[in-house]
Tab-separated table of C-alpha atoms in Angstrom:
chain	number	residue	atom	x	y	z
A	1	UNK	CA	35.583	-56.175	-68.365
A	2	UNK	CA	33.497	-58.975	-68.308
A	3	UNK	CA	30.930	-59.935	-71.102
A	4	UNK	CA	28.177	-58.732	-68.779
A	5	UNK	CA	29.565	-55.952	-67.771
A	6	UNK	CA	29.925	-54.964	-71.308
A	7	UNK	CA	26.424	-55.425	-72.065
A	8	UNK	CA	24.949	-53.857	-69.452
A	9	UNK	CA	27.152	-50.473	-70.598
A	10	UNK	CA	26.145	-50.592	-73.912
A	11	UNK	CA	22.587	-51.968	-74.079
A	12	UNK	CA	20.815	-51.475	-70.484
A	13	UNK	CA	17.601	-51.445	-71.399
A	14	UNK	CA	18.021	-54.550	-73.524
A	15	UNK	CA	18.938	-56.582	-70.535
A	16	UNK	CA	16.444	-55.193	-68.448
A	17	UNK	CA	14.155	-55.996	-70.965
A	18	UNK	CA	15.459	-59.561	-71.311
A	19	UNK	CA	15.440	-60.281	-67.211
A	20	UNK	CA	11.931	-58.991	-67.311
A	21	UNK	CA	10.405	-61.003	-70.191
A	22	UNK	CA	12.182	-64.470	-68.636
A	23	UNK	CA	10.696	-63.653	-65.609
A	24	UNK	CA	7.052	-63.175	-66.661
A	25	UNK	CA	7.815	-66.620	-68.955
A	26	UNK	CA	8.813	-68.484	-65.848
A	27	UNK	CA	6.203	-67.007	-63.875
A	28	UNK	CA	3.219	-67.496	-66.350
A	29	UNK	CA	5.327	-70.952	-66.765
A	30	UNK	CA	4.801	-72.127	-63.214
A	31	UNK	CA	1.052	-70.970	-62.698
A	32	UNK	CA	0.610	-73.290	-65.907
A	33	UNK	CA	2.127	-76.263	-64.027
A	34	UNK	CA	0.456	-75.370	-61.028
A	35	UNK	CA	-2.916	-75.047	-62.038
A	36	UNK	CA	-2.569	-78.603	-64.875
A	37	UNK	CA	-1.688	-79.955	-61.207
A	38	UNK	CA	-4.454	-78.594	-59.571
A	39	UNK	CA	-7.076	-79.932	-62.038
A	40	UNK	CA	-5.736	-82.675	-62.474
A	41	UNK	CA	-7.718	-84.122	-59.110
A	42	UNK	CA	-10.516	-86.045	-60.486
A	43	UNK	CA	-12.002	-84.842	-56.990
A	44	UNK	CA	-11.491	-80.546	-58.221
A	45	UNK	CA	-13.273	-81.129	-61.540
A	46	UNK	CA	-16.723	-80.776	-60.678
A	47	UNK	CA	-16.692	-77.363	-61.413
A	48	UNK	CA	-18.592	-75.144	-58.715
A	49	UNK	CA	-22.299	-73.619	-60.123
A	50	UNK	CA	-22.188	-70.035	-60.881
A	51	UNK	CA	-25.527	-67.790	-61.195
A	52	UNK	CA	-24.100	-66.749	-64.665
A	53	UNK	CA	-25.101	-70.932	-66.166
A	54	UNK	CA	-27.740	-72.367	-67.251
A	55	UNK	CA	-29.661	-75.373	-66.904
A	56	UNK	CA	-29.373	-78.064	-69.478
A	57	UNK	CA	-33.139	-78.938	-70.310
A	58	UNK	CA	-34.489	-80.007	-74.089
A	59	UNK	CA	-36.833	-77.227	-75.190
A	60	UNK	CA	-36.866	-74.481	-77.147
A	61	UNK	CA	-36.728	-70.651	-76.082
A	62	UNK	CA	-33.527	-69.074	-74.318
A	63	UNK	CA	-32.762	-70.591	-70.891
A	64	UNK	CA	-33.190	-69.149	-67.881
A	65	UNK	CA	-29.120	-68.802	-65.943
A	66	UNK	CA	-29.382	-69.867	-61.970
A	67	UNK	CA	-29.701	-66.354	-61.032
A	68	UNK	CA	-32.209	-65.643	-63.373
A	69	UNK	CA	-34.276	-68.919	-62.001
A	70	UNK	CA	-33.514	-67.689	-58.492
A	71	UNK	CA	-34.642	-64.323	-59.270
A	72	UNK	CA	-38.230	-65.537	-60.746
A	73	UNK	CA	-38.633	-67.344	-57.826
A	74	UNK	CA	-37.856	-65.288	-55.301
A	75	UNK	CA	-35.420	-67.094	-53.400
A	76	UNK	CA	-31.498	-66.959	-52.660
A	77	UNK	CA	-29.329	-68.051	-55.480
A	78	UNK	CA	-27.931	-70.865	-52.975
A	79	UNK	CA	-31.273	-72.251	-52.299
A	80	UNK	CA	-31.274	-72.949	-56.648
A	81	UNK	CA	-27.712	-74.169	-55.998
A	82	UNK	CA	-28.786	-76.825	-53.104
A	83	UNK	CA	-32.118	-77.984	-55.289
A	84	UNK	CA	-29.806	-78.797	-58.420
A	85	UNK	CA	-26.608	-80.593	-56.330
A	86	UNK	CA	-29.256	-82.666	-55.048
A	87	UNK	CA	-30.661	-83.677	-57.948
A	88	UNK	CA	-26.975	-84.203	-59.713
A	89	UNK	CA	-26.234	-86.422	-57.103
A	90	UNK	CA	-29.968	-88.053	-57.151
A	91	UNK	CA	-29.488	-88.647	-60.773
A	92	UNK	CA	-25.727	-90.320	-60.453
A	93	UNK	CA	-26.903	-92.643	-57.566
A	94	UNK	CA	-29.224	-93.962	-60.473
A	95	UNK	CA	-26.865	-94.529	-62.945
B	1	UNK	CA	-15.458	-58.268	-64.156
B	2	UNK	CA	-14.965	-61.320	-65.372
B	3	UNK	CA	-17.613	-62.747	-63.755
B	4	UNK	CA	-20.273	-60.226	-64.864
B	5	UNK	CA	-19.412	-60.676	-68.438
B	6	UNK	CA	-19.854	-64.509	-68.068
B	7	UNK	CA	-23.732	-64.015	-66.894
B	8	UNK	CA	-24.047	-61.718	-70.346
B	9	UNK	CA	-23.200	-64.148	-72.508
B	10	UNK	CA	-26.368	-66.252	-72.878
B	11	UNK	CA	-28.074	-62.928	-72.650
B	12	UNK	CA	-26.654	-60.990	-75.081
B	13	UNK	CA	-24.939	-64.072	-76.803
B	14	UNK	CA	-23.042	-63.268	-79.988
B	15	UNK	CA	-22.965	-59.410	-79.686
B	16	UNK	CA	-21.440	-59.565	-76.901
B	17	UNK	CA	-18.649	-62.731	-78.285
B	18	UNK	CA	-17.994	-60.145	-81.302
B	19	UNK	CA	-17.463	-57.242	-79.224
B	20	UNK	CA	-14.927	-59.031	-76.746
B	21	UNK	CA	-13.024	-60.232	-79.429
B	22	UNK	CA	-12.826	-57.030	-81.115
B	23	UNK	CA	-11.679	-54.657	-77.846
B	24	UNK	CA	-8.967	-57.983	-77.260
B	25	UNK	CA	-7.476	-57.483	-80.591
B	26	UNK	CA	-7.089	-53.625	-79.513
B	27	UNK	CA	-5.269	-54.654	-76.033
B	28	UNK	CA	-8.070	-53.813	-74.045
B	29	UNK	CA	-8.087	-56.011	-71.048
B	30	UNK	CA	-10.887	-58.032	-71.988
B	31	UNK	CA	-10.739	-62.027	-71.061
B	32	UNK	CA	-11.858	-62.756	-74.986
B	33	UNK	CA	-10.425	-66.738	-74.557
B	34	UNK	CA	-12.679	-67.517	-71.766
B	35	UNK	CA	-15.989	-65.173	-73.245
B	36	UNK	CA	-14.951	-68.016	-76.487
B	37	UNK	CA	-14.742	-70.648	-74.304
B	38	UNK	CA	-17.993	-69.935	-72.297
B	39	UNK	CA	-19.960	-69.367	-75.593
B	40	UNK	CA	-18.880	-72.712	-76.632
B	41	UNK	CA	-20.169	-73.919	-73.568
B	42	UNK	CA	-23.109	-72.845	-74.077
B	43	UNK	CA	-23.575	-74.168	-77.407
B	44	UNK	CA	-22.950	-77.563	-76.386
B	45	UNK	CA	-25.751	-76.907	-73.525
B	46	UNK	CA	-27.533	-75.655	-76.705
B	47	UNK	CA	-28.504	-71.856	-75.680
B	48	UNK	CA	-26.110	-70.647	-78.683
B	49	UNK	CA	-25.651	-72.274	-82.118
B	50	UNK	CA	-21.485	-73.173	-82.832
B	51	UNK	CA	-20.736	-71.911	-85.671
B	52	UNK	CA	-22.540	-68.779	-85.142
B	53	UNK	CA	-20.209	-68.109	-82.134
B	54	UNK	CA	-17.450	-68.928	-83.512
B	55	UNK	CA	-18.970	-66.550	-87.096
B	56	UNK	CA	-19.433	-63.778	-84.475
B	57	UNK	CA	-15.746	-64.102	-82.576
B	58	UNK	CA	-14.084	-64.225	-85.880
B	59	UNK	CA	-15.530	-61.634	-87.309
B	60	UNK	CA	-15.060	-59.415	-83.753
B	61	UNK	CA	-11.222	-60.557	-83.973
B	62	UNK	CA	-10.688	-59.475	-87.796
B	63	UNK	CA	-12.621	-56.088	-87.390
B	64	UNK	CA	-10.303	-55.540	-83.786
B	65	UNK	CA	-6.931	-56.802	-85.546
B	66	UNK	CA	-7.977	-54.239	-88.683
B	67	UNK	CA	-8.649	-51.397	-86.306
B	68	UNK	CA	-5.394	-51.643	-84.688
B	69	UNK	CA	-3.393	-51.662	-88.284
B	70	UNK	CA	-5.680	-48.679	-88.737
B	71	UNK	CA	-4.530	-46.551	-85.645
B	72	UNK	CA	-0.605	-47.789	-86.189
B	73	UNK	CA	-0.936	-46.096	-89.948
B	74	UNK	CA	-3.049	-43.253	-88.422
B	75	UNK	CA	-1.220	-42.731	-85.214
B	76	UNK	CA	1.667	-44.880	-85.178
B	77	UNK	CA	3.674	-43.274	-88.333
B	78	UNK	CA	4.048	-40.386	-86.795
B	79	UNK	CA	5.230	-41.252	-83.239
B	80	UNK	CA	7.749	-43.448	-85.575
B	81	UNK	CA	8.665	-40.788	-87.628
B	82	UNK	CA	9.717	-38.332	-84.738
B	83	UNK	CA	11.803	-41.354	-82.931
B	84	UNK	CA	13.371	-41.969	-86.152
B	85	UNK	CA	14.700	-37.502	-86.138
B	86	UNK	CA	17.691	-38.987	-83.734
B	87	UNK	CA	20.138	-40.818	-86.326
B	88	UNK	CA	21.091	-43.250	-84.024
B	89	UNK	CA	17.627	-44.365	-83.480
B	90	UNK	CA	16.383	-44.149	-86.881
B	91	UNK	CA	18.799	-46.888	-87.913
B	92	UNK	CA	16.978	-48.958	-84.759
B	93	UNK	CA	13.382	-48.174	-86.333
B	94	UNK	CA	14.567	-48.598	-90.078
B	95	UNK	CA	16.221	-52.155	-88.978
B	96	UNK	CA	12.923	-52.680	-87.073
B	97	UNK	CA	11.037	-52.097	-89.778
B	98	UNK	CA	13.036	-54.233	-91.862
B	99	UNK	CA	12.928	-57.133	-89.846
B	100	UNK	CA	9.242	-56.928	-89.405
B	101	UNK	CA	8.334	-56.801	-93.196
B	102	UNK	CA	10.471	-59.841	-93.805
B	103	UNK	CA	9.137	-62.264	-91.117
B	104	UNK	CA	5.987	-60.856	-91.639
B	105	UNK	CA	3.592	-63.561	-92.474
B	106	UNK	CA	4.786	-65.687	-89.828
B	107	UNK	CA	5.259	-63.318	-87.555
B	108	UNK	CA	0.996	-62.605	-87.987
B	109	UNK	CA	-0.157	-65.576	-88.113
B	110	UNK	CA	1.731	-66.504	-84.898
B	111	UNK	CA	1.025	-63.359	-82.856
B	112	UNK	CA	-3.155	-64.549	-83.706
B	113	UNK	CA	-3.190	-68.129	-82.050
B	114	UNK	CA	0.349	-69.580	-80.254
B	115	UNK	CA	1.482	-65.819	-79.245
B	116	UNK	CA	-2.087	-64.304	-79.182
B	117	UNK	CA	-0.929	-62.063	-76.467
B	118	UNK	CA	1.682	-60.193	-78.762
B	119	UNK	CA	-1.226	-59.791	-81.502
B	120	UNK	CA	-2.483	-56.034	-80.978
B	121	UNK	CA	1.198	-54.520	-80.821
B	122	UNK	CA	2.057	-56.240	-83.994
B	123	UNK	CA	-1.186	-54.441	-85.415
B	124	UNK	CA	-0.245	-51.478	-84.733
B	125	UNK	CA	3.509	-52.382	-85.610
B	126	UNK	CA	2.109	-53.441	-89.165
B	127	UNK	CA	0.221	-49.733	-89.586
B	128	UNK	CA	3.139	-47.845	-88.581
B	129	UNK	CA	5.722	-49.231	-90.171
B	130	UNK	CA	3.752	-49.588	-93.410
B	131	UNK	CA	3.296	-53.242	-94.108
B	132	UNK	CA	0.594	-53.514	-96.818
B	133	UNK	CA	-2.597	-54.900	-96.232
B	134	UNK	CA	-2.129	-57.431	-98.988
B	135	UNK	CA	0.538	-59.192	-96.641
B	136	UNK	CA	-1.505	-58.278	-93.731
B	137	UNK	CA	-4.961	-59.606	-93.865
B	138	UNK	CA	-4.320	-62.940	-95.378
B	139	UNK	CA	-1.971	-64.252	-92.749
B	140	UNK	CA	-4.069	-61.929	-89.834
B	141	UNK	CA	-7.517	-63.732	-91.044
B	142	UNK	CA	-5.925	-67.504	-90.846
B	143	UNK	CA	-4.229	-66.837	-87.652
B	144	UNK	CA	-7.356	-65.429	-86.284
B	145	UNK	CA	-9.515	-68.413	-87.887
B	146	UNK	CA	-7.160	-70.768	-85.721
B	147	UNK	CA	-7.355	-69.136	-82.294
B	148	UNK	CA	-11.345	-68.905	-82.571
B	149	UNK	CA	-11.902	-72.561	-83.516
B	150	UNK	CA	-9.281	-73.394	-80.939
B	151	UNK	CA	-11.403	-72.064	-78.384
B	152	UNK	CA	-14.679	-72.198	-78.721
B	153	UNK	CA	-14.384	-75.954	-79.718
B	154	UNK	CA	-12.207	-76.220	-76.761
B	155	UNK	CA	-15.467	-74.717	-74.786
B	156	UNK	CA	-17.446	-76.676	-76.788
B	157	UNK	CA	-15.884	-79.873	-75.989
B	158	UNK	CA	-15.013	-79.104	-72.001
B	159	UNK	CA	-18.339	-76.832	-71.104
B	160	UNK	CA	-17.944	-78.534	-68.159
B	161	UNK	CA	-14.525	-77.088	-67.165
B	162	UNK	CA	-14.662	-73.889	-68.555
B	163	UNK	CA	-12.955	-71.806	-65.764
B	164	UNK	CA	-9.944	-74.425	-65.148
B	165	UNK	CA	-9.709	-74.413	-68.996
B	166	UNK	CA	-9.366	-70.626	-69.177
B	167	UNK	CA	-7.058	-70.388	-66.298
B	168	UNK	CA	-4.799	-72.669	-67.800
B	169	UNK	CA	-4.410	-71.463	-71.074
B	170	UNK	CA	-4.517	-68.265	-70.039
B	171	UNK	CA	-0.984	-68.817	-68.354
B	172	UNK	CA	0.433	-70.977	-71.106
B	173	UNK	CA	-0.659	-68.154	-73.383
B	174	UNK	CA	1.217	-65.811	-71.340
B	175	UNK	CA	4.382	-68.356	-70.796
B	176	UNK	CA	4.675	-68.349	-74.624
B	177	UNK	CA	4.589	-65.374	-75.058
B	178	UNK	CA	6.647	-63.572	-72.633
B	179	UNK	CA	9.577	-66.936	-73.960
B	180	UNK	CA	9.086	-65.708	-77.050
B	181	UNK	CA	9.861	-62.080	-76.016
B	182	UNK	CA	12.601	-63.309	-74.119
B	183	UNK	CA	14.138	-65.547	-76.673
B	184	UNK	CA	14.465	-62.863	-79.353
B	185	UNK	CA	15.786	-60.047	-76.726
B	186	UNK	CA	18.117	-62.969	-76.110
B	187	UNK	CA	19.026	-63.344	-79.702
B	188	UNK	CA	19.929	-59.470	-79.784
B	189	UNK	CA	21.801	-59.306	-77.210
B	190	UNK	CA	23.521	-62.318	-78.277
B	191	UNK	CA	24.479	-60.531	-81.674
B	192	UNK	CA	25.330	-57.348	-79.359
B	193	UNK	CA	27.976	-59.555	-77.846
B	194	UNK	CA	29.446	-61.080	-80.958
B	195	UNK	CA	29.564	-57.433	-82.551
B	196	UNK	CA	32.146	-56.310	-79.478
B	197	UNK	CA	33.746	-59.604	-79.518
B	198	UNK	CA	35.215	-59.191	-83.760
């Protein structure tokens, strides 16, 4: 009987156990490489606005997130969006 | 659901940092590393204060890690104690237990920070088995103190690439710790193999 064979008589759910767990590791393993590889591209690191931020402005006082801005002025959260990619470019044309 | 709980966090700010920790350290399927990492974030952008997040996450994680050891003494003892009315599994538990109480500094400290995904089942491993709180809490409150400063000076530092951040060490959390699942099943089975072989 092979060592294997032996194994898998006397301690199943070891080995299943074992084959599971070294699959998850590679698995969790390659979306690690994967995603180091994604970000990687200077060009993917602008990250994308969500409604949950908020604007960086000095002050004091909680800050408003997009969505909240969006929400006190009445208008679509992608029209806040649009305003404030504009003026991220505007302001690293000046630089 | 992650993204919902991202838009509470400059709103309800360090409640809600202390109560994500806390339900993480209980296995609830909370994303507690990127909440960190977000709050951090947002104290670099200056809506929360630093070490007040990382106050509030710490003291979320030990109260969570504490309520776990709680329900394996509560809870736990008993489900071990009727496993252990089979002889041959009692010697599994006792050797277990055995194993557990000797590695079990490291074996704390570890499951807080470079296996944080193992943490809540060695909590309630700890409470069940018995492992006194004196050996407990010391190694559970340094590991803990680790994996919050990790993070939210990771979010603190990065606030502008939170969600690649998370992602990332999200999987290498997981990577680690399913390896390290893998490596000591390995190690048993290993052993299992040597015992037929003599």
């Amino acid at each position: 009987m092979t060592a294997f064979a032996r194994l898998w008589r006397a301690h199943r759910w070891l080995v299943v156990a074992f084959c599971l767990a070294s699959l998850l590791a590679l698995g969790f393993g390659a979306r690690s490489v994967l995603s180091w590889v994604y970000w990687s591209d200077p060009a993917r690191r602008d990250a994308t606005l969500e409604g949950w931020m908020t604007r960086l402005e000095p002050g004091e006082g909680r800050r408003l997130t997009l969505a909240g801005i969006a929400e006190a002025r009445g208008v679509p959260l992608a029209e806040v969006e649009e305003a404030l990619i504009a003026a991220i470019l505007a302001a690293r044309e000046g630089r | 659901m992650t993204e919902w709980l991202l838009a509470l966090v400059p709103v309800w700010g360090l409640w809600l940092v202390g109560a994500t920790t806390f339900l993480s350290c209980l296995a609830l399927p909370v994303p507690a590393s990127l909440v960190m990492l977000a709050a951090g974030g947002f104290a670099a952008a200056g809506d929360l204060v630093l070490w007040q997040v990382a106050g509030a996450a710490l003291a979320g994680a030990v109260a969570g890690d504490h309520a776990g050891y709680l329900i394996g003494r509560r809870a736990g003892a008993a489900v071990l104690a009727r496993l252990a009315r089979a002889p041959a599994r009692a010697a599994a538990v006792a050797r277990a237990r055995a194993t557990l109480h000797r590695n079990a500094a490291a074996t704390v400290f570890l499951s807080r920070w470079l296996l944080s995904p193992l943490g809540p089942y060695v909590n309630l491993a700890g409470g069940a088995t018995g492992l006194p709180l004196v050996r407990f809490s010391p190694a559970e409150i340094a590991g803990e103190t680790l994996w919050v400063a990790a993070y939210t000076l990771l979010g603190y530092a990065f606030a502008d690439r939170i969600v690649a951040l998370g992602g990332l060490l999200g999987n290498a959390s997981g990577a680690l710790a399913a390896g390290a699942v893998a490596v000591l099943l390995g190690l048993r089975l290993r052993g299992a193999l040597r015992d037929r072989a003599t």
